[in-house]
CSV table of C-alpha atoms and ligand atoms in Angstrom, one decimal:
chain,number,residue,atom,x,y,z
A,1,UNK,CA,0.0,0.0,0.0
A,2,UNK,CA,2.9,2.4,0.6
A,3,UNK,CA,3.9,2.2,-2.9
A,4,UNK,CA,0.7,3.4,-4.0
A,5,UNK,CA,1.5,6.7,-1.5
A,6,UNK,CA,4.3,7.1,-4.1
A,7,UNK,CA,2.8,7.1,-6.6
A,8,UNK,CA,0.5,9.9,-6.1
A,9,UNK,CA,3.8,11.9,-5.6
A,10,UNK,CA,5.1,11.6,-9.1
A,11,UNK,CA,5.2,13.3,-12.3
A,12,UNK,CA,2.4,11.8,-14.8
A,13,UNK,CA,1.4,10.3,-17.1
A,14,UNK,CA,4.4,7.5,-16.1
A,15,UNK,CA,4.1,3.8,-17.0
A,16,UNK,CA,5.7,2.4,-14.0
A,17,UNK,CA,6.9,-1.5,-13.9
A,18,UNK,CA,6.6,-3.1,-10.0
A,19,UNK,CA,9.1,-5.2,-9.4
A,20,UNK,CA,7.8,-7.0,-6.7
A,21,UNK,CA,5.0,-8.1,-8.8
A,22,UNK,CA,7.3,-8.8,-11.5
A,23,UNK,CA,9.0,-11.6,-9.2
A,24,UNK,CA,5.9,-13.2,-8.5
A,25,UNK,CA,5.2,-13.7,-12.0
A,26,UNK,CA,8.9,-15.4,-12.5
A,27,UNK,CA,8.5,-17.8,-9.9
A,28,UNK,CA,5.2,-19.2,-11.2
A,29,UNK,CA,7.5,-19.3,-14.8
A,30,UNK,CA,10.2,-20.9,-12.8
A,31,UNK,CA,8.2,-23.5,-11.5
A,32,UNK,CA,6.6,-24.7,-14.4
A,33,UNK,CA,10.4,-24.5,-16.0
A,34,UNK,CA,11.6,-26.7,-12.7
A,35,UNK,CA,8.4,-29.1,-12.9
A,36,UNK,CA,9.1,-29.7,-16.1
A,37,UNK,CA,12.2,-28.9,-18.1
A,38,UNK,CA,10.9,-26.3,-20.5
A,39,UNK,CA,12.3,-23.7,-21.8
A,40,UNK,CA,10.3,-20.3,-21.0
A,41,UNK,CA,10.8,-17.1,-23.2
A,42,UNK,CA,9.6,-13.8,-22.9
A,43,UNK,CA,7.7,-12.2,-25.9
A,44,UNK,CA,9.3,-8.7,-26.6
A,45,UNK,CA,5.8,-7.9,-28.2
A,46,UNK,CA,4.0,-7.3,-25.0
A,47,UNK,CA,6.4,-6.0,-22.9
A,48,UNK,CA,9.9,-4.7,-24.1
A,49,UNK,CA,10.9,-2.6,-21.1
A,50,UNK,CA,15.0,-3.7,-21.6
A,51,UNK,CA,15.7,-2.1,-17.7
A,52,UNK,CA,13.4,-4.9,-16.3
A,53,UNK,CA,15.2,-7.7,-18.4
A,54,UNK,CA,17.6,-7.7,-15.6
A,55,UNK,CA,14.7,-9.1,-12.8
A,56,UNK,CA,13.7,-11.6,-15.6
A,57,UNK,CA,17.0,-13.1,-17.0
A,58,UNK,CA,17.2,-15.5,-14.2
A,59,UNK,CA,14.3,-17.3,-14.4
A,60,UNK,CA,13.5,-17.1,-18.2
A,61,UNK,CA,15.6,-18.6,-21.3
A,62,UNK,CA,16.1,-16.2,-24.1
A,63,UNK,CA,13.6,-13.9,-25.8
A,64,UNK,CA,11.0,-14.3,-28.8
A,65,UNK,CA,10.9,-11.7,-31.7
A,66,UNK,CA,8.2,-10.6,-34.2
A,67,UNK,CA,10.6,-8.6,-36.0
A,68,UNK,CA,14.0,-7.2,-37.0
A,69,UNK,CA,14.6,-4.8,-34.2
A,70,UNK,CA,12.9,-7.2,-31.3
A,71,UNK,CA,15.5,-9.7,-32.2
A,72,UNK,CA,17.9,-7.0,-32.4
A,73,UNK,CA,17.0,-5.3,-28.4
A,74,UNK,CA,16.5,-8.9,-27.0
A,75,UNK,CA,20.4,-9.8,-28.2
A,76,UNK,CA,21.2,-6.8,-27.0
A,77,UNK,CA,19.7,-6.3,-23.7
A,78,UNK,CA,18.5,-9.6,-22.5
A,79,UNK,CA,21.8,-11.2,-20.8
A,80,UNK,CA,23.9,-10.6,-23.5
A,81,UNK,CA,26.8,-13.3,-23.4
A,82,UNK,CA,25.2,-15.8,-21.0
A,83,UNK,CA,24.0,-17.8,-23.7
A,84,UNK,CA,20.5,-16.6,-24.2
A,85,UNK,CA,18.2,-17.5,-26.8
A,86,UNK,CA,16.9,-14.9,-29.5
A,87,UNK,CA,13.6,-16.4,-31.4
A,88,UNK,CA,12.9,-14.8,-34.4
A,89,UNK,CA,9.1,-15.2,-36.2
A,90,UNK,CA,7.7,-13.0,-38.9
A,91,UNK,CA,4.8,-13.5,-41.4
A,92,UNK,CA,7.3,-12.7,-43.8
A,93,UNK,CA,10.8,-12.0,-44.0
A,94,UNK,CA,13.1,-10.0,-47.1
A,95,UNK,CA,15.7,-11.4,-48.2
A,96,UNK,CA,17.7,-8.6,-46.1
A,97,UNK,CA,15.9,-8.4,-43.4
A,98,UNK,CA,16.7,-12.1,-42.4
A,99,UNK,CA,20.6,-11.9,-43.0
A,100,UNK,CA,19.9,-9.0,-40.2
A,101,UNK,CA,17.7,-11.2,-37.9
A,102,UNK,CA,20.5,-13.9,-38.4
A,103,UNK,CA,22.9,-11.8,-37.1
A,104,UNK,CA,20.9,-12.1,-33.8
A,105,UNK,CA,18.4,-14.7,-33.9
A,106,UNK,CA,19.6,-18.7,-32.8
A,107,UNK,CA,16.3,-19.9,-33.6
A,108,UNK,CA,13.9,-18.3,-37.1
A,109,UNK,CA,10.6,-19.4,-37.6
A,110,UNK,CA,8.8,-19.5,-41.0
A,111,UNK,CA,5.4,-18.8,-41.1
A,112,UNK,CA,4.8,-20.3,-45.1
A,113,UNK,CA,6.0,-23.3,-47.1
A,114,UNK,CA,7.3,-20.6,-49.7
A,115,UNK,CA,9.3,-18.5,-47.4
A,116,UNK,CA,11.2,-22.0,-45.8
A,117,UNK,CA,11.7,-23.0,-49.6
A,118,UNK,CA,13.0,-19.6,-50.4
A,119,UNK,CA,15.4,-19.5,-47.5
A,120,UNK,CA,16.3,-22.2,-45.3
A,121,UNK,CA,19.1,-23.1,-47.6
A,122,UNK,CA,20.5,-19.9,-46.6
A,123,UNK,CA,20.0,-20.0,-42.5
A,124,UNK,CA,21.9,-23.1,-43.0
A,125,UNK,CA,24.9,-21.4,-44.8
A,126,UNK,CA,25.1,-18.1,-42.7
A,127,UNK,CA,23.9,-19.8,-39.3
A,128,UNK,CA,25.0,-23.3,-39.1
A,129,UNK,CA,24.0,-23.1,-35.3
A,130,UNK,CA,20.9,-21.9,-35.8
A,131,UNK,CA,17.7,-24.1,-35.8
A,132,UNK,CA,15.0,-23.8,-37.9
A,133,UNK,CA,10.9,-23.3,-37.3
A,134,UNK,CA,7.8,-23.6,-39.1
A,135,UNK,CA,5.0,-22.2,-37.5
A,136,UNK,CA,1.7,-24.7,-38.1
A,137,UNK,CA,-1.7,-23.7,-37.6
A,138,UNK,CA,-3.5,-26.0,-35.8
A,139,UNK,CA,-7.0,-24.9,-37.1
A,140,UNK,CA,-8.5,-25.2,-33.5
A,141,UNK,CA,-10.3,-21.9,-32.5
A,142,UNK,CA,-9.9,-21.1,-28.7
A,143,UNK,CA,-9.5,-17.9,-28.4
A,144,UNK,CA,-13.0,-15.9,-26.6
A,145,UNK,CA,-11.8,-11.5,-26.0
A,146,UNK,CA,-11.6,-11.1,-29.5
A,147,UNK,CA,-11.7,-12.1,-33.1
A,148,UNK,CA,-8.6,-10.1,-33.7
A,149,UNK,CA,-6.5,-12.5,-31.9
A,150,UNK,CA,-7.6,-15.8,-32.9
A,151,UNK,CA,-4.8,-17.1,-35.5
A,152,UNK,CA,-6.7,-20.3,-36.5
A,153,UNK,CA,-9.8,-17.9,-37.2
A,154,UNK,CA,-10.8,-18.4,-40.7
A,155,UNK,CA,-8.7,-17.3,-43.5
A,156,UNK,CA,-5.7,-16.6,-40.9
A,157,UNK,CA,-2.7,-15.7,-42.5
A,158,UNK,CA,-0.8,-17.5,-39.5
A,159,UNK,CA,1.2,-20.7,-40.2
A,160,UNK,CA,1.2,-23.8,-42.6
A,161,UNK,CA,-2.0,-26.6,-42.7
A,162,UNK,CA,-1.9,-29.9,-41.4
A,163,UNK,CA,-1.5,-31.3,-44.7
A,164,UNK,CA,1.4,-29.5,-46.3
A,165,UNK,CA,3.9,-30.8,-43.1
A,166,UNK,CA,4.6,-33.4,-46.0
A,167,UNK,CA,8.2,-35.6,-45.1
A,168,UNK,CA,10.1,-33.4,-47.4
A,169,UNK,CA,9.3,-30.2,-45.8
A,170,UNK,CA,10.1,-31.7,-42.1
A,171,UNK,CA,13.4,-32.5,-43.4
A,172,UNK,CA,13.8,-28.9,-43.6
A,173,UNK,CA,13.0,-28.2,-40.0
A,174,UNK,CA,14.1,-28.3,-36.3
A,175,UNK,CA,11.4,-27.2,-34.7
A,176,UNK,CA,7.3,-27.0,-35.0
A,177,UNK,CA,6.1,-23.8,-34.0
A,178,UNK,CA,1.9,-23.7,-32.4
A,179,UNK,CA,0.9,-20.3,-31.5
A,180,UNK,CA,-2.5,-20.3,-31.1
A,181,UNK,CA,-4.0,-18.5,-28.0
A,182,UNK,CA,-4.5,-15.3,-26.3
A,183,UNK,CA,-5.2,-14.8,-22.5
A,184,UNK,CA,-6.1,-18.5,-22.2
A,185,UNK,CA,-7.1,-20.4,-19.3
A,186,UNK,CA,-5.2,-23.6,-18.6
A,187,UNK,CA,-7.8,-25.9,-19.7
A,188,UNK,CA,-7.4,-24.0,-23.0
A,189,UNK,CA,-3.6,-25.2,-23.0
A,190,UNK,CA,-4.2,-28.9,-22.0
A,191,UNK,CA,-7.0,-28.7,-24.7
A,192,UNK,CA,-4.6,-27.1,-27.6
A,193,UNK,CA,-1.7,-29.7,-26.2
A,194,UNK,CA,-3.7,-33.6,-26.8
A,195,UNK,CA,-4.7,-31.7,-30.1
A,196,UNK,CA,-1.0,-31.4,-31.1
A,197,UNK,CA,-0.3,-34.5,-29.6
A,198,UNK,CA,-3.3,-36.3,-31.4
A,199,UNK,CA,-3.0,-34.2,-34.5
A,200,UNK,CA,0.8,-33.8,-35.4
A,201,UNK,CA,2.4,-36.6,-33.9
A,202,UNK,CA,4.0,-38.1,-37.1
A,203,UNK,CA,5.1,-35.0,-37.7
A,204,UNK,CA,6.5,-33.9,-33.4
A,205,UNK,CA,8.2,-37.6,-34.3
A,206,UNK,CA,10.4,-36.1,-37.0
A,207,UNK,CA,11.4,-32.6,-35.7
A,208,UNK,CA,13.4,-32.2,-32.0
A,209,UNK,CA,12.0,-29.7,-30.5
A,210,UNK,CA,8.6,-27.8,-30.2
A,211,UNK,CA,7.3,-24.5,-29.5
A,212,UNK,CA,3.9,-24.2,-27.9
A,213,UNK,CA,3.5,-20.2,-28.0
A,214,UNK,CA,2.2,-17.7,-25.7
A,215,UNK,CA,-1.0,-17.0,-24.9
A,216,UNK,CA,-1.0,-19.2,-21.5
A,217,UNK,CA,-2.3,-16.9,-19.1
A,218,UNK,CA,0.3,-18.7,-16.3
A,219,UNK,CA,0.1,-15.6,-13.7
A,220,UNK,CA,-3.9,-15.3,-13.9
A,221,UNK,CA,-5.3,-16.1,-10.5
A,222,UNK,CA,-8.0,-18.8,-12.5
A,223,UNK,CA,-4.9,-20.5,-14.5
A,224,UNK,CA,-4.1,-23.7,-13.0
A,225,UNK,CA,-1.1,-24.0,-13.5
A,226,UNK,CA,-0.9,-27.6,-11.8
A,227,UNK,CA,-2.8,-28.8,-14.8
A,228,UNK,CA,-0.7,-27.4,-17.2
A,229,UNK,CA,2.3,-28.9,-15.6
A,230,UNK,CA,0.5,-32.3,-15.9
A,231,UNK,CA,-0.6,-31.8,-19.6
A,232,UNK,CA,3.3,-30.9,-20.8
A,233,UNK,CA,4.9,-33.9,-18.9
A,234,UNK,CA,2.5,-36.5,-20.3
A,235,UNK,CA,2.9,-34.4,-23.5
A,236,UNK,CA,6.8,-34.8,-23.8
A,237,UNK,CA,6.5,-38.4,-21.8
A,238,UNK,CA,4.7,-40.1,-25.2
A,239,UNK,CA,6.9,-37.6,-27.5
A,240,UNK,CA,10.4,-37.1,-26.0
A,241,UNK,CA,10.5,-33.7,-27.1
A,242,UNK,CA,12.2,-30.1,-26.2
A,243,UNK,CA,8.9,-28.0,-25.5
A,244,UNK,CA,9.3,-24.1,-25.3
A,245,UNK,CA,6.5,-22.0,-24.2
A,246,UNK,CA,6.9,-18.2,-25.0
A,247,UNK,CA,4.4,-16.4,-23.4
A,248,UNK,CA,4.3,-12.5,-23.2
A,249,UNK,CA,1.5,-10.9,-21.9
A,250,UNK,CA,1.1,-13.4,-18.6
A,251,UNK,CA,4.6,-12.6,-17.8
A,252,UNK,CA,4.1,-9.2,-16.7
A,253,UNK,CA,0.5,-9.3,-15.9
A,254,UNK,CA,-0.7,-7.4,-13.4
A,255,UNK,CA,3.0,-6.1,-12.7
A,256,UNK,CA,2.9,-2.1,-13.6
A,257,UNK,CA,1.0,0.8,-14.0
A,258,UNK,CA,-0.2,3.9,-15.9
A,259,UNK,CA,0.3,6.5,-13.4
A,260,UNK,CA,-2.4,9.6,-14.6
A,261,UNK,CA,-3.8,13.2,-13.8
A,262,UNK,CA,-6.9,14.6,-14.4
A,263,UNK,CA,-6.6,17.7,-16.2
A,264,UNK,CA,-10.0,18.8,-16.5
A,265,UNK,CA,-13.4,17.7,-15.4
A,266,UNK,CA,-16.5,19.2,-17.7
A,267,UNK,CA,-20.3,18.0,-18.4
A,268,UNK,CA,-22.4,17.4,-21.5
A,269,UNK,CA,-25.2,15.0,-20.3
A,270,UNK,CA,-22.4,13.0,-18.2
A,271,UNK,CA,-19.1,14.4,-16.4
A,272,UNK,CA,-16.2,13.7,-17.9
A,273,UNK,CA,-13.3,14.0,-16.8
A,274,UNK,CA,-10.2,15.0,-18.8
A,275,UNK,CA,-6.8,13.4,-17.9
A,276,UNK,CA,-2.8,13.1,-19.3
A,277,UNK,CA,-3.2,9.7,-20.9
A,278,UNK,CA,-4.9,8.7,-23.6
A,279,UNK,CA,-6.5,5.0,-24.8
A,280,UNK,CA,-5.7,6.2,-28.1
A,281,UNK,CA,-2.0,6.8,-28.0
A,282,UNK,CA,-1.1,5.1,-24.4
A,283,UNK,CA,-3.4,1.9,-23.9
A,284,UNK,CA,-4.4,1.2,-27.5
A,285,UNK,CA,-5.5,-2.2,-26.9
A,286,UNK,CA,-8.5,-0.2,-24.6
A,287,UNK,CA,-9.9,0.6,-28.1
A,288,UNK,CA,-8.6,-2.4,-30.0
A,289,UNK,CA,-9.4,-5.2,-28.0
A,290,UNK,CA,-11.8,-3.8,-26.6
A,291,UNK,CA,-11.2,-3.3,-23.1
A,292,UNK,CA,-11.6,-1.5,-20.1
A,293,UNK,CA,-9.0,-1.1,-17.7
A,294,UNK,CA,-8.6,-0.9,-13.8
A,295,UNK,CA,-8.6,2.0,-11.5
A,296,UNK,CA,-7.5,1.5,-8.4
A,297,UNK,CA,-10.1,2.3,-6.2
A,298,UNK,CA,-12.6,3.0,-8.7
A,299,UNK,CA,-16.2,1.2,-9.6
A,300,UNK,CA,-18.2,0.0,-12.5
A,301,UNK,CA,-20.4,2.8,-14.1
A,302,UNK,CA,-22.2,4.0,-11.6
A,303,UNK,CA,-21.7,1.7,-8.8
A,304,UNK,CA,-19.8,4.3,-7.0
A,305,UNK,CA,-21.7,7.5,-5.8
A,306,UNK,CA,-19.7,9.7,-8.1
A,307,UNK,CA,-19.4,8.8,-11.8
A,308,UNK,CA,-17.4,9.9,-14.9
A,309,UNK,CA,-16.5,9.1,-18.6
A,310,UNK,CA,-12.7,9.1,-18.3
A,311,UNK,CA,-11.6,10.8,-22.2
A,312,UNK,CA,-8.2,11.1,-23.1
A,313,UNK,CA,-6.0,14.2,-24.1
A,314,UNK,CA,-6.1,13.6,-28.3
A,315,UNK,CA,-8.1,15.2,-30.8
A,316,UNK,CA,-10.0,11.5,-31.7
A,317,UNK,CA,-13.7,12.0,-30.7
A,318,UNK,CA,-13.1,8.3,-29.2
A,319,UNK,CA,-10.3,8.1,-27.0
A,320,UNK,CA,-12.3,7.3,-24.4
A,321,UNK,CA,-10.8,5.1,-21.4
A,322,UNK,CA,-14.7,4.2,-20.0
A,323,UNK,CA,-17.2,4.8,-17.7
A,324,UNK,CA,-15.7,5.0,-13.9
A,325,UNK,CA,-17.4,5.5,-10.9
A,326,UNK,CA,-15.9,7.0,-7.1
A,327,UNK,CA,-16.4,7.0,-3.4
A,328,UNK,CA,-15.3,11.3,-3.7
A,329,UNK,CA,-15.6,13.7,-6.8
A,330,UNK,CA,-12.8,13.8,-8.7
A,331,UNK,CA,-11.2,16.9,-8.9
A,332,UNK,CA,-8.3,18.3,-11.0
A,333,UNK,CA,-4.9,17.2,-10.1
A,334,UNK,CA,-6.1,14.2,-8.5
A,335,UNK,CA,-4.0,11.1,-9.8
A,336,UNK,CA,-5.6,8.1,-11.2
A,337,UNK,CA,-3.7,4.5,-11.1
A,338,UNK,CA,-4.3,2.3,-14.4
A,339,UNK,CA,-3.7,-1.3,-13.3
A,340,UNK,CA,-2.0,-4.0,-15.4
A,341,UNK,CA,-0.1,-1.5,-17.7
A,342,UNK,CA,2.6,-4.0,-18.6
A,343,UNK,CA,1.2,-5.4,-21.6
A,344,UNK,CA,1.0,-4.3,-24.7
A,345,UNK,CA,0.8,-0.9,-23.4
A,346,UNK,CA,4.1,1.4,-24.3
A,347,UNK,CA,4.9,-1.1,-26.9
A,348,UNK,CA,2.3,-0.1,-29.0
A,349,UNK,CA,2.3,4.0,-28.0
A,350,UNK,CA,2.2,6.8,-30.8
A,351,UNK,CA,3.2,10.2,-30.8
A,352,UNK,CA,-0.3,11.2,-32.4
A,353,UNK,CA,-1.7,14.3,-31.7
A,354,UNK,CA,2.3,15.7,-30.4
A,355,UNK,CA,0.8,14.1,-27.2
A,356,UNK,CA,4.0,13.3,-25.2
A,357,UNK,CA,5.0,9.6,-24.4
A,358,UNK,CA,4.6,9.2,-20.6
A,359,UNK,CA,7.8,8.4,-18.7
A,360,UNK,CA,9.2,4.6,-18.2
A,361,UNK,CA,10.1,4.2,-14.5
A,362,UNK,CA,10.2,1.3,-12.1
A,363,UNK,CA,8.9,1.2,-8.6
A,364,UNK,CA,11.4,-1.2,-6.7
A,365,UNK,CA,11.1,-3.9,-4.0
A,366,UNK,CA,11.8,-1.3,-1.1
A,367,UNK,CA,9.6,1.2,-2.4
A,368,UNK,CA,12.2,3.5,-4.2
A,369,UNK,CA,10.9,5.0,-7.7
A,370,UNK,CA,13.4,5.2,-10.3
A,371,UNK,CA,12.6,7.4,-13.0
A,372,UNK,CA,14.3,5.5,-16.4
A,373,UNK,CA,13.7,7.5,-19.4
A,374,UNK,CA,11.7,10.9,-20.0
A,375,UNK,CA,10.9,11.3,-23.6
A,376,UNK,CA,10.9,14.5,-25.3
A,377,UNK,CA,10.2,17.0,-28.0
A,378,UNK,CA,13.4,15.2,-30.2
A,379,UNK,CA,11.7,11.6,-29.6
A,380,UNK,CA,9.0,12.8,-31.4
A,381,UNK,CA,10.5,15.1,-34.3
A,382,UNK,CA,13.1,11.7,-34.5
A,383,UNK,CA,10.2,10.2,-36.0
A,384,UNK,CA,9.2,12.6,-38.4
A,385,UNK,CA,10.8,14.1,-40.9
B,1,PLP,C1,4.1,-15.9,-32.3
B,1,PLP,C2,3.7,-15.3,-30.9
B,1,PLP,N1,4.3,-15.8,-29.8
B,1,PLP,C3,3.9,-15.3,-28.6
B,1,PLP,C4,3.0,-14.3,-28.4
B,1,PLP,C5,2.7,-13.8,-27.0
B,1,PLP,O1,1.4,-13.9,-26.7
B,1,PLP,P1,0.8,-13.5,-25.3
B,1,PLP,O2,1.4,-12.1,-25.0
B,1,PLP,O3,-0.6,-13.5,-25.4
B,1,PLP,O4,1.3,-14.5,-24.3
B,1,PLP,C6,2.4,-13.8,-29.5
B,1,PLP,C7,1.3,-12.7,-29.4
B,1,PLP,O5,0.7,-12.3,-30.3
B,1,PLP,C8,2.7,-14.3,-30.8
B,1,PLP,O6,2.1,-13.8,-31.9
């Protein structure tokens, strides 16, 4: 509770990464990797905060890329020379922009029969040491928040079918690659696991090592994580395989915040306050998803005495965070704390509007805030031209 006290004392809008709550999430990752002997990466997608990297390199194995300059930061930042894995996936890769992900990148994952034909022959040559994926999809819809993040939803552009894993192309590969959920409960993992297992045996029979994405919602407080552990030791019992799971989002859930002000508080038919954040260019996913985020100490619409549409500081009619309700009026300077911030939050951020990004900071175990990095005027002119 005493962090929260500091909180309220710093300069806003600040994305601030808790360590503490950080560690819990690594020791449910290192449990599952103790239980049983898998590798665990961390998916630079939803959370590529490089000054955390040094609370997470302990526990986890490496990092997984979706593109040339993830595999590039993870390389760089995530225990560089202590043998770390760099994954590297993209729908499609250039010709140039693969000699560059080779250059960091142990492991590459092809997401189409054309693009391994076009270009394992040369991860061989320039990467003897390098394995090679091919990411499969396994046509098995589990994903419920939203269509958007379903990759076996129909017509998905995301990995090879069933029946094109002929013996000639798994001659070609090291690894099968099964990313197929998002925010999933664990009986959504055991269920996508026997479907692998029953599925693509012949084909887990041929390759040595498989990777069963992210998407496992490990840290959720509903995710049983005993039955996961279960499911991946019967699962590499009947397939003596290497298994890596390379969740993002459940690493850092619930492990940071989007420190706020309000700004301004007005009324047409509703109140609404104003405040230095914005779903549009700080917590995109509010509008993408959809989804509405927590305030601590705040209500549903209405279930508090005192309620308020919550609009951000852009131009866009709807950046609007949501409908809060509080014990107390709001009133302006008052800060508001935007739970589970981690995710897919900063990573995303625009400049839009010449709103300015909020700062990167971390709140440590002793309660000390450390501001990392202000961003400026130049970070956003940089970006221009
Ligand atoms: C290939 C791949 N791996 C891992 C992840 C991480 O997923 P999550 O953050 O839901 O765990 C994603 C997310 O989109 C992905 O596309």
């Amino acid at each position: 509770m005493n962090h929260l006290k500091t909180l309220k004392t710093i300069q806003t809008p600040a994305y601030v990464a808790d360590i503490a709550a950080i560690k819990r999430n690594m020791a449910v990752a290192e449990r599952i990797k103790q239980e049983v002997g898998v590798k665990i990466l961390l998916a630079t997608k939803a959370f590529s905060m490089f000054s955390v990297f040094p609370f997470m390199k302990d526990t986890l194995d490496g990092t997984t890329a979706s593109g040339l300059y993830e595999a590039r930061l993870g390389a760089t930042h995530f225990g560089p020379g202590e043998g770390k894995d760099v994954h590297t996936y993209a729908p499609a890769f250039t010709e140039e922009d693969l000699r560059t992900c080779l250059e960091y990148s142990n492991h590459i994952y092809f997401n189409s029969i054309s693009q391994l034909n076009r270009f394992s022959k040369l991860v061989r040559q320039e990467r003897p040491d390098a394995k090679i994926g091919l990411r499969v999809n396994p046509g098995l819809s589990l994903v419920k928040n939203s269509a958007l993040y379903d990759p076996s939803s129909p017509c998905s552009r995301f990995g090879v079918q069933a029946h094109e894993l002929s013996d000639e192309i798994l001659e070609k590969i090291d690894i099968l690659h099964f990313h197929n959920l998002c925010e999933n409960m664990a009986e959504d993992s055991v269920t996508l696991i026997n479907h692998i297992s029953q599925n693509f045996g012949h084909a887990l029979r041929t390759v040595s090592e498989v990777n069963l994405g992210g998407g496992h919602y490990i840290t959720h407080a509903n995710y049983d994580v005993n039955r996961l552990i279960n499911s991946l030791k019967e699962f590499q019992q009947i397939l003596d395989i290497k298994v890596t799971l390379e969740p993002g989002g459940a690493l850092v859930y619930n492990a940071g915040y989007l420190v706020s002000t309000v700004l301004d508080i007005i009324e047409n038919e509703k109140k609404i306050a104003i405040i230095d954040a914005s779903a549009s260019t700080h917590m995109p996913d509010v509008l993408e998803v959809p989804y509405r985020p927590h305030i601590i100490d705040s209500g549903e619409a209405k279930e508090k005495p005192h309620n308020y549409l919550l609009g951000g500081n852009t131009c866009m009619t709807g950046d609007i965070i949501g409908e809060y309700s509080f014990d107390t009026p709001l009133s302006i300077g008052d800060t508001l704390i935007f739970t589970d911030m981690m995710q897919y939050s900063f990573v995303k951020n625009t400049t839009f509007n010449g709103v300015p990004l909020p700062d990167i900071s971390i709140l440590h175990e002793d309660g000390r805030y450390e501001l990392v990095k202000r961003f400026s005027y130049n970070d956003f002119e940089a970006r221009l031209s």
